[in-house]
C-alpha cells in the first residue's frame, strides 16, 4: 500500500503521511483535527528493474515503438 504525503491548508501548514490504497479517494480533512488538507505530489522512490545479463543495451528508441530496447521485457 503506498504512503501519501498530505499538508493542512492552515498557516503554517502541517505535513503528515498516510498509508492508503490507490483506490481510496484523497483525504479532504485531517483525520484527527478536521482541518482541510490536500495531497502533496512528491518524487518518492520507485522500483527500478536492474538487468543482470552483463552490459546494458544502448538507450536508443526503437522507431516502431518509440521505446528503448529491454524496457518492457
Coordinates of C-alpha atoms in Angstrom, one line a residue:
X1 CA 0.0 0.0 0.0
X2 CA 1.5 3.4 -1.0
X3 CA 2.2 6.1 1.5
X4 CA 0.9 9.6 0.6
X5 CA 2.0 12.9 2.0
X6 CA -0.7 15.5 2.9
X7 CA -0.5 19.0 4.1
X8 CA -3.0 21.1 6.0
X9 CA -4.4 24.3 4.5
X10 CA -3.6 26.2 7.7
X11 CA -0.9 28.7 8.4
X12 CA 1.7 27.3 8.9
X13 CA 0.9 24.0 7.1
X14 CA 1.4 20.7 8.9
X15 CA 2.7 17.7 6.8
X16 CA 1.8 14.1 7.6
X17 CA 1.9 10.8 5.9
X18 CA -0.8 8.2 5.5
X19 CA -0.9 4.8 4.0
X20 CA -3.9 4.4 1.7
X21 CA -4.9 2.1 -1.1
X22 CA -4.6 3.5 -4.6
X23 CA -8.3 3.0 -4.9
X24 CA -9.1 5.3 -1.9
X25 CA -10.1 8.9 -2.6
X26 CA -7.7 11.5 -1.3
X27 CA -8.5 12.9 2.1
X28 CA -10.3 16.3 2.3
X29 CA -9.8 16.9 6.0
X30 CA -7.2 15.9 8.6
X31 CA -8.3 12.6 10.3
X32 CA -7.9 13.9 13.8
X33 CA -8.4 17.7 13.6
X34 CA -10.8 18.1 10.8
X35 CA -8.7 20.9 9.2
X36 CA -8.9 20.9 5.4
X37 CA -5.9 19.1 3.7
X38 CA -4.5 18.4 0.2
X39 CA -2.4 15.6 -1.1
X40 CA 1.2 16.7 -1.9
X41 CA 2.7 15.5 -5.1
X42 CA 6.3 14.3 -4.4
X43 CA 9.0 12.4 -6.2
X44 CA 9.3 9.5 -3.9
X45 CA 11.2 6.3 -4.6
X46 CA 10.2 3.9 -7.3
X47 CA 11.3 0.4 -8.0
X48 CA 13.7 0.0 -10.8
X49 CA 14.5 -3.1 -12.8
X50 CA 18.2 -3.9 -12.8
X51 CA 19.5 -6.1 -15.7
X52 CA 21.8 -8.9 -14.6
X53 CA 22.9 -10.0 -18.1
X54 CA 26.1 -8.0 -18.3
X55 CA 26.1 -4.9 -20.4
X56 CA 23.0 -2.7 -20.6
X57 CA 21.6 -2.1 -24.1
X58 CA 22.1 1.2 -25.7
X59 CA 19.2 3.5 -24.9
X60 CA 18.2 4.3 -28.4
X61 CA 14.4 4.3 -29.0
X62 CA 13.0 1.8 -31.5
X63 CA 11.5 3.6 -34.5
X64 CA 8.4 1.3 -34.4
X65 CA 7.6 1.6 -30.7
X66 CA 9.4 4.9 -29.8
X67 CA 10.7 3.0 -26.8
X68 CA 14.2 1.8 -25.5
X69 CA 15.2 -1.8 -26.1
X70 CA 14.6 -4.0 -23.0
X71 CA 12.4 -1.6 -21.1
X72 CA 9.3 -3.9 -21.4
X73 CA 10.9 -7.3 -21.0

